[in-house]
Amino acid sequence: MLMLNKTAGVFSKPSKKKIYEFLRSFTFHPEKLFLHKLVLGIETSCDDTAAAVVDETGNVLGEAIHSQTEVHLKTGGIIPPVAQRLHRENIQRIVQEALATSRVSPSELSAIATTVKPGLALSLGVGLSFSLQLVDQLKKPFIPIHHMEAHALTIRLTNKVEFPFLVLLISGGHCLLALVQGVSDFLLLGKSLDIAPGDMLDKVARRLSLIKHPECSTMSGGKAIEHLAKQGNTLPLDFKAPMQRAKNCDFSFSGLQNIVGSIIMQKEKEEGIEKGQILASAADIAATIQHTTACHIVKRTHRAILFCKQKALLPQTDAVLVVSGGVASNLYIRKALEIVTNATQCTLLCPPPRLCTDNGIMVA
Ligand code: KG4
Ligand code: ZN
């Protein structure tokens, strides 16, 4: 109404140009009228600088992300001071971009949420100090976020999932199984005793020099392994699945990495090639490591489902298993997990790929 009165007063003889100028002077965002709380989420725990604005009903108003993957692929792994420098170089731009695409001004924010643990200390520090400056400047509340809890709860943005549910987080830096009983109520059932599956796949891909493979040069190690595995056959492996006797749901991947390392050495001898050249049997090795990794992940997850059901921590039917993290985008591993969820009357849910990996939305 106010707007109409103003319009009537301003334009006695309106020209088209003036009308457009006038209309442009109003920034009218109908979607904002019903919003109350807006949270800016900031993520810098590893090698992604990410930010997003989410409202209290879970609507994503805008997001921005800068991935360092390309740089780290070239150096053969994350070098923490390099990751820190890249976060420093990008954080301001990424936060500004997230706010601009959301059409939210900093003063409209209700709070700023930032990953504070776990992660690379140097990387976490960039997000934290940037956020603390911002909350001080804007006089807004600060919400410290646990990175794994953010990953575990992300599914609730896209699916109506009730507590409790089981979550399996598998990525380059994470490997854990937990029962999610509430927003900040987690029961840790198992974790990797050494490296994460994505880290192991990255190391094997590097040892196989897959970055030199014409089909895989821009792919992460895990993705390259999945891609090549489709063209290969599993080799017989003299390897007992790890943790068979461990009465918990822990994981271990470094033994598998060592075994595959020996196979690669043997194949290099057989094929008469030097370390650093691509083996003719690379696809078979990729298929073997992918299959063995899937078997191990599935066995530990099966154990966790049975344990939770036996202790009545999960419902007997229609229990939910959420799988997230970069490795969760592997379709072979997903299929293997589906066999277990079908056999135990559970539902397998995976967030869409962009929410599986590190992002600002999950933090907000
Ligand atoms: O979640 P993410 O983006 O970053 C963290 O590690 O937190 O996960 C990246 C990891 C890398 O180790 C990468 O090799 C692995 O996920 N990855 C995959 C696939 N795509 C990415 N592993 C297996 N299969 C894939 N398709
Ligand atoms: Zn993560």
Short mmCIF file of C-alpha atoms and ligand atoms in Angstrom, two decimals:
data_model
loop_
_atom_site.label_atom_id
_atom_site.label_comp_id
_atom_site.label_asym_id
_atom_site.label_seq_id
_atom_site.Cartn_x
_atom_site.Cartn_y
_atom_site.Cartn_z
CA MET A 1 0.00 0.00 0.00
CA LEU A 2 2.77 2.34 1.02
CA MET A 3 4.53 1.51 -2.20
CA LEU A 4 1.44 2.37 -4.27
CA ASN A 5 1.04 5.77 -2.58
CA LYS A 6 4.65 6.55 -3.24
CA THR A 7 4.31 5.52 -6.87
CA ALA A 8 1.32 7.80 -7.37
CA GLY A 9 3.14 10.77 -5.87
CA VAL A 10 6.34 10.42 -7.85
CA PHE A 11 5.08 9.95 -11.36
CA SER A 12 2.89 12.74 -12.66
CA LYS A 13 4.10 12.20 -16.25
CA PRO A 14 6.00 8.95 -16.06
CA SER A 15 8.46 8.11 -18.81
CA LYS A 16 9.40 4.44 -19.35
CA LYS A 17 12.99 5.17 -18.32
CA LYS A 18 11.85 6.79 -15.06
CA ILE A 19 9.53 3.90 -14.28
CA TYR A 20 12.35 1.42 -14.72
CA GLU A 21 14.70 3.55 -12.65
CA PHE A 22 12.09 3.84 -9.92
CA LEU A 23 11.31 0.13 -9.89
CA ARG A 24 14.99 -0.69 -9.76
CA SER A 25 15.34 1.47 -6.64
CA PHE A 26 13.16 -1.03 -4.76
CA THR A 27 14.87 -4.25 -3.81
CA PHE A 28 11.84 -6.40 -3.24
CA HIS A 29 12.47 -10.04 -2.31
CA PRO A 30 9.12 -11.77 -1.68
CA GLU A 31 10.91 -14.86 -0.37
CA LYS A 32 12.33 -12.80 2.47
CA LEU A 33 9.00 -11.64 3.89
CA PHE A 34 8.36 -14.80 5.87
CA LEU A 35 11.88 -15.53 6.99
CA HIS A 36 12.91 -15.09 10.55
CA LYS A 37 16.21 -16.64 11.38
CA LEU A 38 19.01 -16.67 8.82
CA VAL A 39 22.25 -18.47 9.56
CA LEU A 40 25.52 -18.04 7.70
CA GLY A 41 27.53 -21.30 7.73
CA ILE A 42 31.28 -21.29 7.14
CA GLU A 43 33.39 -24.38 6.45
CA THR A 44 37.19 -24.50 6.16
CA SER A 45 38.11 -27.72 7.97
CA CYS A 46 40.00 -29.36 5.11
CA ASP A 47 40.47 -28.28 1.50
CA ASP A 48 37.15 -26.60 0.66
CA THR A 49 36.40 -22.98 1.49
CA ALA A 50 32.61 -22.95 1.66
CA ALA A 51 29.80 -20.71 2.90
CA ALA A 52 26.02 -20.76 2.73
CA VAL A 53 22.98 -18.98 4.08
CA VAL A 54 20.13 -21.20 5.29
CA ASP A 55 16.87 -20.14 6.94
CA GLU A 56 15.36 -21.79 9.99
CA THR A 57 13.15 -24.07 7.90
CA GLY A 58 16.15 -25.47 6.00
CA ASN A 59 15.74 -23.41 2.83
CA VAL A 60 19.08 -22.81 1.21
CA LEU A 61 19.12 -19.15 0.15
CA GLY A 62 22.58 -19.18 -1.38
CA GLU A 63 25.96 -20.82 -1.25
CA ALA A 64 29.49 -20.55 -2.59
CA ILE A 65 32.43 -22.90 -2.56
CA HIS A 66 36.07 -22.86 -3.59
CA SER A 67 37.67 -26.28 -3.94
CA GLN A 68 41.45 -26.72 -3.61
CA THR A 69 41.38 -30.24 -5.11
CA GLU A 70 43.20 -29.28 -8.31
CA VAL A 71 46.14 -27.77 -6.42
CA HIS A 72 46.42 -30.70 -4.03
CA LEU A 73 46.17 -33.25 -6.86
CA LYS A 74 49.30 -31.71 -8.39
CA THR A 75 51.29 -31.88 -5.15
CA GLY A 76 50.11 -35.44 -4.46
CA GLY A 77 48.20 -34.62 -1.27
CA ILE A 78 47.14 -31.79 1.02
CA ILE A 79 50.01 -29.69 2.35
CA PRO A 80 48.46 -27.93 5.36
CA PRO A 81 50.22 -24.52 4.97
CA VAL A 82 49.17 -24.47 1.29
CA ALA A 83 45.57 -25.27 2.27
CA GLN A 84 45.74 -22.47 4.88
CA ARG A 85 47.01 -19.95 2.33
CA LEU A 86 44.28 -20.87 -0.15
CA HIS A 87 41.59 -20.58 2.53
CA ARG A 88 42.95 -17.13 3.48
CA GLU A 89 42.93 -16.04 -0.16
CA ASN A 90 39.34 -17.12 -0.76
CA ILE A 91 37.32 -16.88 2.43
CA GLN A 92 36.22 -13.26 2.13
CA ARG A 93 35.14 -13.68 -1.50
CA ILE A 94 33.29 -16.94 -0.78
CA VAL A 95 31.37 -15.48 2.18
CA GLN A 96 30.50 -12.38 0.14
CA GLU A 97 29.34 -14.57 -2.75
CA ALA A 98 27.14 -16.69 -0.46
CA LEU A 99 25.55 -13.54 0.99
CA ALA A 100 25.13 -11.92 -2.43
CA THR A 101 23.46 -14.97 -4.01
CA SER A 102 21.20 -15.19 -0.94
CA ARG A 103 20.41 -11.46 -1.27
CA VAL A 104 20.99 -11.20 2.45
CA SER A 105 22.94 -8.37 4.01
CA PRO A 106 25.23 -9.23 6.94
CA SER A 107 23.03 -7.20 9.32
CA GLU A 108 20.05 -9.46 8.51
CA LEU A 109 21.85 -12.58 9.78
CA SER A 110 20.68 -14.12 13.04
CA ALA A 111 23.89 -16.03 13.71
CA ILE A 112 27.15 -17.24 12.22
CA ALA A 113 27.93 -20.95 12.42
CA THR A 114 31.44 -22.22 11.72
CA THR A 115 33.17 -25.59 11.78
CA VAL A 116 35.53 -25.59 14.75
CA LYS A 117 36.52 -29.30 14.82
CA PRO A 118 37.68 -31.83 13.73
CA GLY A 119 39.94 -31.02 10.79
CA LEU A 120 43.32 -29.59 9.84
CA ALA A 121 44.27 -27.07 12.53
CA LEU A 122 45.68 -24.55 10.05
CA SER A 123 42.58 -24.75 7.85
CA LEU A 124 40.11 -24.59 10.75
CA GLY A 125 41.96 -21.54 12.08
CA VAL A 126 41.20 -19.48 8.97
CA GLY A 127 37.44 -20.04 9.18
CA LEU A 128 37.41 -19.51 12.90
CA SER A 129 39.34 -16.24 12.99
CA PHE A 130 37.37 -14.86 10.03
CA SER A 131 34.09 -15.77 11.76
CA LEU A 132 35.11 -14.34 15.11
CA GLN A 133 36.00 -11.03 13.48
CA LEU A 134 32.65 -11.04 11.71
CA VAL A 135 30.60 -11.80 14.84
CA ASP A 136 32.48 -9.11 16.70
CA GLN A 137 31.89 -6.57 13.94
CA LEU A 138 28.21 -7.47 13.45
CA LYS A 139 27.45 -8.24 17.10
CA LYS A 140 25.86 -11.58 16.18
CA PRO A 141 25.84 -14.87 18.07
CA PHE A 142 28.45 -17.48 17.11
CA ILE A 143 27.56 -21.18 16.80
CA PRO A 144 30.56 -23.57 16.91
CA ILE A 145 29.91 -26.61 14.71
CA HIS A 146 31.29 -30.14 14.91
CA HIS A 147 32.09 -31.09 11.30
CA MET A 148 30.99 -34.72 11.67
CA GLU A 149 27.70 -33.78 13.30
CA ALA A 150 27.03 -31.42 10.40
CA HIS A 151 27.71 -34.24 7.89
CA ALA A 152 25.49 -36.62 9.85
CA LEU A 153 22.51 -34.25 10.02
CA THR A 154 22.64 -33.02 6.40
CA ILE A 155 20.19 -35.69 5.24
CA ARG A 156 17.44 -33.91 7.22
CA LEU A 157 17.62 -31.04 4.74
CA THR A 158 16.50 -33.29 1.87
CA ASN A 159 14.60 -36.17 3.52
CA LYS A 160 12.24 -36.44 6.43
CA VAL A 161 14.35 -38.66 8.65
CA GLU A 162 13.34 -39.23 12.26
CA PHE A 163 15.79 -39.92 15.09
CA PRO A 164 17.33 -42.37 15.74
CA PHE A 165 19.15 -43.34 12.57
CA LEU A 166 22.49 -44.87 11.73
CA VAL A 167 25.09 -42.86 9.86
CA LEU A 168 28.18 -44.04 7.97
CA LEU A 169 30.60 -41.25 7.05
CA ILE A 170 33.28 -42.29 4.56
CA SER A 171 35.57 -39.75 2.92
CA GLY A 172 39.20 -38.76 2.55
CA GLY A 173 39.41 -37.60 6.14
CA HIS A 174 36.59 -39.45 7.87
CA CYS A 175 35.48 -42.96 8.56
CA LEU A 176 32.93 -43.55 11.25
CA LEU A 177 29.70 -45.26 12.13
CA ALA A 178 27.42 -43.55 14.62
CA LEU A 179 23.90 -43.75 15.93
CA VAL A 180 22.27 -40.34 15.66
CA GLN A 181 19.79 -40.04 18.52
CA GLY A 182 19.20 -36.30 18.37
CA VAL A 183 20.61 -33.06 16.96
CA SER A 184 23.58 -33.22 19.31
CA ASP A 185 23.18 -36.73 20.68
CA PHE A 186 25.52 -39.19 18.95
CA LEU A 187 26.65 -42.67 19.93
CA LEU A 188 29.94 -43.51 18.21
CA LEU A 189 29.90 -47.19 17.20
CA GLY A 190 33.11 -47.40 15.21
CA LYS A 191 35.87 -45.47 13.47
CA SER A 192 38.96 -46.17 11.43
CA LEU A 193 41.93 -47.17 13.54
CA ASP A 194 44.29 -45.82 10.88
CA ILE A 195 43.44 -44.03 7.65
CA ALA A 196 40.10 -43.19 6.04
CA PRO A 197 38.98 -45.17 2.95
CA GLY A 198 39.20 -42.13 0.65
CA ASP A 199 42.75 -41.46 1.84
CA MET A 200 43.67 -45.08 1.12
CA LEU A 201 42.09 -44.94 -2.38
CA ASP A 202 43.90 -41.64 -3.06
CA LYS A 203 47.24 -43.21 -2.03
CA VAL A 204 46.68 -46.28 -4.23
CA ALA A 205 45.66 -44.06 -7.17
CA ARG A 206 48.86 -42.03 -6.69
CA ARG A 207 50.96 -45.20 -6.50
CA LEU A 208 49.33 -46.30 -9.77
CA SER A 209 50.08 -42.82 -11.24
CA LEU A 210 46.48 -42.54 -12.38
CA ILE A 211 46.91 -38.78 -12.77
CA LYS A 212 48.87 -39.67 -15.95
CA HIS A 213 46.02 -41.86 -17.23
CA PRO A 214 44.23 -40.02 -20.06
CA GLU A 215 40.77 -40.89 -18.68
CA CYS A 216 41.52 -40.02 -15.05
CA SER A 217 43.81 -36.98 -15.03
CA THR A 218 41.25 -34.61 -13.45
CA MET A 219 39.62 -37.12 -11.11
CA SER A 220 40.17 -37.56 -7.38
CA GLY A 221 41.89 -40.84 -6.52
CA GLY A 222 38.67 -42.54 -5.41
CA LYS A 223 36.79 -41.48 -8.50
CA ALA A 224 39.64 -42.65 -10.74
CA ILE A 225 39.61 -46.05 -9.02
CA GLU A 226 35.84 -46.35 -9.53
CA HIS A 227 36.17 -45.34 -13.18
CA LEU A 228 38.96 -47.83 -13.97
CA ALA A 229 37.41 -50.64 -11.90
CA LYS A 230 34.58 -50.83 -14.45
CA GLN A 231 37.11 -51.95 -17.06
CA GLY A 232 38.85 -54.54 -14.88
CA ASN A 233 38.35 -57.85 -13.09
CA THR A 234 39.09 -58.56 -9.44
CA LEU A 235 42.38 -60.38 -8.89
CA PRO A 236 42.71 -63.17 -6.33
CA LEU A 237 43.95 -61.50 -3.16
CA ASP A 238 45.71 -63.27 -0.33
CA PHE A 239 44.20 -60.95 2.23
CA LYS A 240 41.89 -61.58 5.17
CA ALA A 241 39.32 -58.83 5.68
CA PRO A 242 40.60 -56.67 8.59
CA MET A 243 39.02 -56.56 12.05
CA GLN A 244 37.18 -59.88 11.57
CA ARG A 245 37.58 -60.73 15.24
CA ALA A 246 37.19 -57.22 16.65
CA LYS A 247 34.00 -57.05 18.69
CA ASN A 248 33.22 -53.50 17.65
CA CYS A 249 32.46 -51.64 14.45
CA ASP A 250 35.93 -50.18 13.88
CA PHE A 251 37.63 -50.12 10.48
CA SER A 252 41.18 -50.42 9.19
CA PHE A 253 42.45 -49.59 5.71
CA SER A 254 46.24 -49.34 5.95
CA GLY A 255 46.79 -53.14 5.72
CA LEU A 256 44.88 -53.16 2.46
CA GLN A 257 47.00 -50.29 1.18
CA ASN A 258 50.18 -52.25 1.97
CA ILE A 259 48.94 -55.43 0.29
CA VAL A 260 47.97 -53.52 -2.83
CA GLY A 261 51.38 -51.80 -2.75
CA SER A 262 53.06 -55.23 -2.92
CA ILE A 263 50.78 -56.36 -5.75
CA ILE A 264 51.66 -53.23 -7.73
CA MET A 265 55.39 -53.91 -7.22
CA GLN A 266 54.94 -57.50 -8.38
CA LYS A 267 52.96 -56.40 -11.45
CA GLU A 268 55.62 -53.81 -12.32
CA LYS A 269 58.19 -56.60 -12.32
CA GLU A 270 55.96 -58.91 -14.38
CA GLU A 271 55.13 -56.21 -16.92
CA GLY A 272 58.71 -54.91 -16.95
CA ILE A 273 57.80 -51.29 -16.27
CA GLU A 274 59.17 -48.64 -13.91
CA LYS A 275 57.38 -47.08 -10.93
CA GLY A 276 55.45 -44.08 -12.29
CA GLN A 277 54.35 -45.74 -15.52
CA ILE A 278 50.79 -46.99 -15.98
CA LEU A 279 50.37 -50.74 -15.52
CA ALA A 280 48.40 -52.74 -18.08
CA SER A 281 46.74 -54.37 -15.06
CA ALA A 282 45.80 -51.02 -13.42
CA ALA A 283 42.08 -51.60 -14.05
CA ASP A 284 42.24 -55.05 -12.42
CA ILE A 285 44.03 -53.60 -9.42
CA ALA A 286 41.39 -50.83 -9.21
CA ALA A 287 38.59 -53.43 -9.34
CA THR A 288 40.30 -55.47 -6.62
CA ILE A 289 40.84 -52.58 -4.21
CA GLN A 290 37.33 -51.24 -4.76
CA HIS A 291 35.77 -54.66 -4.12
CA THR A 292 37.85 -55.32 -0.99
CA THR A 293 37.12 -51.83 0.37
CA ALA A 294 33.40 -52.30 -0.25
CA CYS A 295 33.42 -55.70 1.51
CA HIS A 296 35.13 -54.29 4.59
CA ILE A 297 32.82 -51.25 4.82
CA VAL A 298 29.74 -53.41 4.33
CA LYS A 299 30.74 -56.01 6.94
CA ARG A 300 31.35 -53.39 9.64
CA THR A 301 28.11 -51.62 8.78
CA HIS A 302 26.15 -54.88 8.86
CA ARG A 303 27.54 -55.51 12.32
CA ALA A 304 26.46 -52.04 13.47
CA ILE A 305 22.92 -52.57 12.17
CA LEU A 306 22.62 -55.95 13.92
CA PHE A 307 24.03 -54.52 17.16
CA CYS A 308 21.61 -51.57 17.16
CA LYS A 309 18.65 -53.80 16.46
CA GLN A 310 19.63 -56.30 19.11
CA LYS A 311 19.93 -53.53 21.70
CA ALA A 312 16.68 -51.92 20.46
CA LEU A 313 18.60 -48.76 19.57
CA LEU A 314 17.06 -48.84 16.09
CA PRO A 315 13.55 -49.93 15.09
CA GLN A 316 13.30 -53.57 13.90
CA THR A 317 11.84 -52.52 10.55
CA ASP A 318 12.27 -49.36 8.48
CA ALA A 319 15.44 -48.28 10.26
CA VAL A 320 17.44 -45.75 8.25
CA LEU A 321 21.11 -45.94 7.28
CA VAL A 322 22.49 -42.62 6.02
CA VAL A 323 25.74 -42.82 4.05
CA SER A 324 27.66 -39.64 3.33
CA GLY A 325 31.15 -38.33 2.51
CA GLY A 326 33.05 -38.32 -0.81
CA VAL A 327 33.43 -42.13 -0.87
CA ALA A 328 29.63 -42.45 -0.59
CA SER A 329 29.42 -41.30 -4.20
CA ASN A 330 30.99 -44.63 -5.22
CA LEU A 331 28.16 -46.59 -6.82
CA TYR A 332 29.80 -49.99 -6.31
CA ILE A 333 30.09 -49.35 -2.56
CA ARG A 334 26.50 -48.04 -2.48
CA LYS A 335 25.23 -51.18 -4.23
CA ALA A 336 27.07 -53.36 -1.73
CA LEU A 337 25.54 -51.41 1.17
CA GLU A 338 22.12 -51.78 -0.44
CA ILE A 339 22.44 -55.57 -0.23
CA VAL A 340 22.88 -55.26 3.53
CA THR A 341 20.08 -52.72 4.04
CA ASN A 342 17.68 -54.85 1.97
CA ALA A 343 18.57 -57.94 3.99
CA THR A 344 18.00 -56.12 7.29
CA GLN A 345 14.81 -54.24 6.33
CA CYS A 346 16.58 -50.89 6.47
CA THR A 347 16.37 -47.95 4.12
CA LEU A 348 19.59 -46.62 2.61
CA LEU A 349 19.69 -42.86 2.13
CA CYS A 350 22.49 -40.76 0.64
CA PRO A 351 22.42 -36.98 0.40
CA PRO A 352 22.88 -35.67 -3.15
CA PRO A 353 26.60 -35.60 -4.13
CA ARG A 354 27.05 -31.85 -3.55
CA LEU A 355 25.84 -32.31 0.04
CA CYS A 356 27.87 -35.51 0.58
CA THR A 357 31.15 -33.64 0.33
CA ASP A 358 32.22 -30.68 2.46
CA ASN A 359 29.97 -27.63 2.04
CA GLY A 360 28.69 -24.57 3.85
CA ILE A 361 25.04 -25.66 3.80
CA MET A 362 25.57 -28.52 6.24
CA VAL A 363 27.27 -26.13 8.67
CA ALA A 364 24.51 -23.50 8.41
O1 KG4 B 1 34.07 -35.67 1.51
P1 KG4 B 1 35.23 -35.31 0.65
O2 KG4 B 1 35.00 -34.41 -0.52
O3 KG4 B 1 36.37 -34.62 1.46
C1 KG4 B 1 36.85 -35.11 2.67
O4 KG4 B 1 37.71 -36.00 2.62
O5 KG4 B 1 36.38 -34.62 3.70
O6 KG4 B 1 35.84 -36.69 0.15
C2 KG4 B 1 36.93 -36.74 -0.70
C3 KG4 B 1 37.36 -38.20 -0.78
C4 KG4 B 1 38.66 -38.37 -1.55
O7 KG4 B 1 39.49 -39.23 -0.84
C5 KG4 B 1 38.19 -39.02 -2.85
O8 KG4 B 1 39.17 -39.85 -3.42
C6 KG4 B 1 36.98 -39.78 -2.41
O9 KG4 B 1 36.35 -38.97 -1.45
N1 KG4 B 1 36.07 -40.03 -3.53
C7 KG4 B 1 35.70 -41.25 -3.93
C8 KG4 B 1 34.86 -41.06 -5.06
N2 KG4 B 1 34.73 -39.72 -5.28
C9 KG4 B 1 35.47 -39.11 -4.32
N3 KG4 B 1 36.01 -42.47 -3.47
C10 KG4 B 1 35.48 -43.52 -4.10
N4 KG4 B 1 34.68 -43.43 -5.19
C11 KG4 B 1 34.34 -42.23 -5.69
N5 KG4 B 1 33.54 -42.13 -6.76
ZN ZN B 2 33.92 -33.68 5.70
#
